[in-house]
Coordinates of C-alpha atoms in Angstrom, one line a residue:
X1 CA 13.0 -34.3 78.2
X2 CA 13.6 -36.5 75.0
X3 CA 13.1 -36.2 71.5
X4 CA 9.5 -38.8 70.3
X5 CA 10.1 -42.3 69.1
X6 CA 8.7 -42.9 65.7
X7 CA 6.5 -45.6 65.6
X8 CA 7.3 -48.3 63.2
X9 CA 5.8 -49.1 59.7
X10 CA 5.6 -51.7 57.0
X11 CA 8.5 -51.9 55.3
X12 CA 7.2 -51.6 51.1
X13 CA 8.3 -48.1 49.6
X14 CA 7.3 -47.1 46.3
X15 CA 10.7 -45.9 44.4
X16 CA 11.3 -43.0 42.8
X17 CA 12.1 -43.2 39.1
X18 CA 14.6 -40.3 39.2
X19 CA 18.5 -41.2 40.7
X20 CA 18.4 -40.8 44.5
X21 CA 20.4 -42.0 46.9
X22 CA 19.7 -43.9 49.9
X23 CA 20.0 -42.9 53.6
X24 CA 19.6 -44.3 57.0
X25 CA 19.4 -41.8 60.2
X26 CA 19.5 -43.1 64.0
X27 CA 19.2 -41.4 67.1
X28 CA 21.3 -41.3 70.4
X29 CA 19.9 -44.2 71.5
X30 CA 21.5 -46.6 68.8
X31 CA 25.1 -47.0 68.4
X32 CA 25.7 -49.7 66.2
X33 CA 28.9 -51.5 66.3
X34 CA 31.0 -51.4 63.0
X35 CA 30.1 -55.1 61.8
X36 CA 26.9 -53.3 62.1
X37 CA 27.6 -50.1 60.5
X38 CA 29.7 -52.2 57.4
X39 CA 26.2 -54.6 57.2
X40 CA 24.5 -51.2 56.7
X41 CA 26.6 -50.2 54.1
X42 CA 26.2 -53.6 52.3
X43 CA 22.3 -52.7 52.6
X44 CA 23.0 -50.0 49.9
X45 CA 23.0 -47.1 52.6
X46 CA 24.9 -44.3 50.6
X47 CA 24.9 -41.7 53.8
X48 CA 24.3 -42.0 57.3
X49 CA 22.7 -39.2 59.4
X50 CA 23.6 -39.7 63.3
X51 CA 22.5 -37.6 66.4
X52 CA 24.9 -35.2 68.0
X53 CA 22.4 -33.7 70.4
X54 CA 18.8 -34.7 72.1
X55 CA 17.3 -32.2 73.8
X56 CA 17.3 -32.4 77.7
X57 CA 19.7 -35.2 77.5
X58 CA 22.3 -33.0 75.2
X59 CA 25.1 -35.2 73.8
X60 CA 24.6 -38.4 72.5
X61 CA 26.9 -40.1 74.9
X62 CA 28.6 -42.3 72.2
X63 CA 28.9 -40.0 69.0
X64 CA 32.6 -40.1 68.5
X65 CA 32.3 -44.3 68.2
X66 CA 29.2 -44.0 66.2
X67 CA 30.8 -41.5 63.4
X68 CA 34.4 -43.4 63.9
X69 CA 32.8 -46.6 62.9
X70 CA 30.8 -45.2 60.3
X71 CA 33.7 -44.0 58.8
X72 CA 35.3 -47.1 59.2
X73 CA 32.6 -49.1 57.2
X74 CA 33.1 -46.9 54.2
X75 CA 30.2 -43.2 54.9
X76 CA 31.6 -41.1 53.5
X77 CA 28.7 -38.8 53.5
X78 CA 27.7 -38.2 56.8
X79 CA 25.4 -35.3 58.2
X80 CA 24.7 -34.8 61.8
X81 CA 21.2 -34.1 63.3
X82 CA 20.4 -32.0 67.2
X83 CA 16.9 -32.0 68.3
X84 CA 17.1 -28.5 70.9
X85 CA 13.9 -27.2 72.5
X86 CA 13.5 -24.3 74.8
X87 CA 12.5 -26.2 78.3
X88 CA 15.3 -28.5 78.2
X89 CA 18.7 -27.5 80.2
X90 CA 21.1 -26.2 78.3
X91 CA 19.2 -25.6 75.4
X92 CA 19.7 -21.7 75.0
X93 CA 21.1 -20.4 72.1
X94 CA 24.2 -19.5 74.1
X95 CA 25.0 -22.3 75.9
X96 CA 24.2 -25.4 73.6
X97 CA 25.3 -24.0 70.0
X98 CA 29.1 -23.3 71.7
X99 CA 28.8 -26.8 73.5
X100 CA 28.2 -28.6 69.7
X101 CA 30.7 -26.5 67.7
X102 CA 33.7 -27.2 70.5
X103 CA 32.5 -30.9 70.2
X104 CA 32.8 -31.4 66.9
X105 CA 36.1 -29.2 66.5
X106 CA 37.6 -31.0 69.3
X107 CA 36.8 -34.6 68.1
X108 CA 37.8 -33.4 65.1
X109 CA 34.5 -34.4 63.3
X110 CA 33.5 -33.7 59.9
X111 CA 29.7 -33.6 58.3
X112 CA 27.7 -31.9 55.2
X113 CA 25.5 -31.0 57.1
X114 CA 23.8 -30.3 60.6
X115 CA 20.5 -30.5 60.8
X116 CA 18.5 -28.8 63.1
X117 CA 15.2 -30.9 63.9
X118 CA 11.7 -29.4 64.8
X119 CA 9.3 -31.3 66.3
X120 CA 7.4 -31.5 69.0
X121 CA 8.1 -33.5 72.0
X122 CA 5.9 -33.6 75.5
X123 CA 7.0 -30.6 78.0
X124 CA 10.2 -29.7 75.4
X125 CA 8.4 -26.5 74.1
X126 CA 6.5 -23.6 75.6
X127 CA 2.8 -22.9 75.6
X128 CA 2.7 -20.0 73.6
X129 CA 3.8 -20.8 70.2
X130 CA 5.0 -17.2 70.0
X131 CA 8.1 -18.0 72.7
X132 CA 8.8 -21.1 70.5
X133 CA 8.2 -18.8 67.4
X134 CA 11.5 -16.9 68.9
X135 CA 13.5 -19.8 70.1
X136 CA 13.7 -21.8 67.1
X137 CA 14.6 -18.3 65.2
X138 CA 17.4 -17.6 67.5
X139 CA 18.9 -21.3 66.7
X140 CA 19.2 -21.0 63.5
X141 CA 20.8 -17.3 64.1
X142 CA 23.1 -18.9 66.7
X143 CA 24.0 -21.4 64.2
X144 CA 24.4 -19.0 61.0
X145 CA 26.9 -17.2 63.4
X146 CA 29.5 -20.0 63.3
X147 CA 29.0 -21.0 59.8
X148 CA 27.8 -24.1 59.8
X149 CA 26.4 -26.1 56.6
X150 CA 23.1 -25.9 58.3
X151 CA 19.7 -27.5 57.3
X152 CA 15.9 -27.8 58.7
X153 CA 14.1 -30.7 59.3
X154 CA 10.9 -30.5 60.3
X155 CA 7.5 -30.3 58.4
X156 CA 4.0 -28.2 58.4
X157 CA 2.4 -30.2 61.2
X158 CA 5.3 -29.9 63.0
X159 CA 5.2 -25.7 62.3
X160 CA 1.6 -25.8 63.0
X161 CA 1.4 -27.4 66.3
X162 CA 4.9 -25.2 67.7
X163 CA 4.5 -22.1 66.1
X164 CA 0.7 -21.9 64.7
X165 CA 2.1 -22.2 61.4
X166 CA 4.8 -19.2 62.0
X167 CA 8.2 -19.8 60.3
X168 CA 10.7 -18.6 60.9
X169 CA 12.3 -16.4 58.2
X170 CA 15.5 -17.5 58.4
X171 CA 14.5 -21.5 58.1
X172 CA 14.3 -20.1 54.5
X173 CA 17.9 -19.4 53.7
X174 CA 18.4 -23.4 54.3
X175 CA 17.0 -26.3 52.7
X176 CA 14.5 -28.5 54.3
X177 CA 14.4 -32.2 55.3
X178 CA 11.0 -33.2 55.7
X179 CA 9.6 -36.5 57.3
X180 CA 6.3 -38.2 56.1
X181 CA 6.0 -42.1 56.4
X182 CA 4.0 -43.2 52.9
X183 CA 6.6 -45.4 52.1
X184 CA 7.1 -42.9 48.6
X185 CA 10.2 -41.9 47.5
X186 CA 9.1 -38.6 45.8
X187 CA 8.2 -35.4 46.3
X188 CA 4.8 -35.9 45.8
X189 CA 3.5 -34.0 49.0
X190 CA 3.5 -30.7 48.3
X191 CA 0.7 -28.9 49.4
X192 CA 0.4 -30.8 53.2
X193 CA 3.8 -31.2 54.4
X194 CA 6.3 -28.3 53.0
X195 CA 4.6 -25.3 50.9
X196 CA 2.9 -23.9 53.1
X197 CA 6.0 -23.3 55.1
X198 CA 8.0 -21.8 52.1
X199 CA 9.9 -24.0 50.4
X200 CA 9.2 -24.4 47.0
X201 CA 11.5 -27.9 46.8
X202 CA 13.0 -29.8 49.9
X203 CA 16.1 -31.3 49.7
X204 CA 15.5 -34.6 51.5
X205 CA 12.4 -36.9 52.7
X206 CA 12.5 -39.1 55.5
X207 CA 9.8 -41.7 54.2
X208 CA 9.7 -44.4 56.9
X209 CA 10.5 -44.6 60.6
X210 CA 11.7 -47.1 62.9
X211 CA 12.7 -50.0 61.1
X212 CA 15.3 -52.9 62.2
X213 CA 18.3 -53.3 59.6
X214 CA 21.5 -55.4 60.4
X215 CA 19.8 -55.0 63.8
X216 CA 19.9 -51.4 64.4
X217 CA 16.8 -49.4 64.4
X218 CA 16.8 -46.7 61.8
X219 CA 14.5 -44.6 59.8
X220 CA 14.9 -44.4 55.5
X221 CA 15.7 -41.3 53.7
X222 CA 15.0 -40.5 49.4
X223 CA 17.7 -37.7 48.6
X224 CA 16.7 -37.1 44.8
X225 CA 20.1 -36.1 43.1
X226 CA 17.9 -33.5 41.2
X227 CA 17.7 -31.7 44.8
X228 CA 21.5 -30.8 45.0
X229 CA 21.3 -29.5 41.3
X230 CA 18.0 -27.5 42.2
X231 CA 19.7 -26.3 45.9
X232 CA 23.1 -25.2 43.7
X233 CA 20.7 -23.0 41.6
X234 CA 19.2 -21.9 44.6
X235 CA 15.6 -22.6 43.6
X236 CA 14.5 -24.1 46.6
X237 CA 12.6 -21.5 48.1
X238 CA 9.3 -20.0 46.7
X239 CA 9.6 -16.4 45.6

């Protein structure tokens, strides 16, 4: 089982008027080499968000050279992203939470955040949207246990068509990363991608998917410095 591939759009984003800064994310299947990675940077990419884990396929077989080289061309910000669904082996709470904090403390690697990605993805989740319902609430427990920075990305389709619109309470005590390709870098949203799920403000918007840069395919990310001032204050969430 594997995570979707986002289909690819034109390449003409509105911009924000507020200061953002500008991030790229990629999956385990690039690894882009650090001529690559410093092109990137030269693109204006302030942060970089790389996979740690897909699914069924677990580990992204070359993370330690994709976050070395990334370093390397100047990220300093760098989150990590693991897309975990219930019918894929070694997806359990138990076994695949361990597995990615003993990576990441053995290679000695160091994020802002880990984001945990819902979506759906053909024979990943369960029928009943009441088993997935559960799963996806006892990932985010399994990751509150070790303390990780941790963050959600997903949306309300996404909710809707796992968990019949059922979140998770816990999503709530983390900010949100939402995706929704209108080329718009701004919150402007609201009411069909993240309300309804219970956040009053995301954090982050992934705005276009699947696009070639420096020859790596990545999708574009609008992270509104407003959003760390609103997260600090902790008005994220709707009361």
């Amino acid at each position: 089982y594997q995570r979707r591939v986002h289909g690819s759009y034109a390449f003409n984003a509105v911009l924000a008027e507020d200061a953002f800064k500008k991030g790229l994310d990629i999956s385990i299947y690039s690894n882009p080499t650090l001529d690559q990675w410093k092109c990137l940077r030269a693109e204006g990419f302030d942060f970089a968000i790389i996979e740690i884990w897909n699914g069924g396929k677990n580990f992204h077989p070359n993370f330690v050279e994709a976050y070395t080289n990334a370093r390397a061309a100047g990220f300093d910000w760098i989150d990590v992203y693991a897309f975990l669904c219930p019918n894929c082996k070694r997806n359990s709470p138990t076994e695949a939470i361990p597995a990615i904090a003993n990576f990441i403390s053995d290679n000695n690697i160091t994020f802002e955040r880990l984001w945990f990605d819902v979506e759906p993805c053909n024979g990943c989740f369960d029928n009943n949207t009441d088993v997935n319902y559960d799963y996806l609430s006892s990932i985010v427990s399994a990751f509150e246990e070790i303390k990780v920075p941790l963050g959600i990305y997903t949306n309300w389709h996404n909710m809707q068509a796992l968990t019949n619109g059922k979140v998770p309470q816990n999503f709530l005590n983390h900010p949100l990363w939402y995706p929704h390709y209108d080329n718009i870098l701004a919150f402007t949203d609201a009411e069909d991608y993240y309300l309804p799920m219970g956040w009053k403000l995301p954090i982050m918007k992934q705005y276009h998917g699947s696009t070639n840069v420096c020859g790596i395919d990545i999708d574009l990310n609008y992270y509104p410095l407003a959003a760390s001032s609103a997260m600090s204050k902790g008005s994220l969430r709707k009361v």
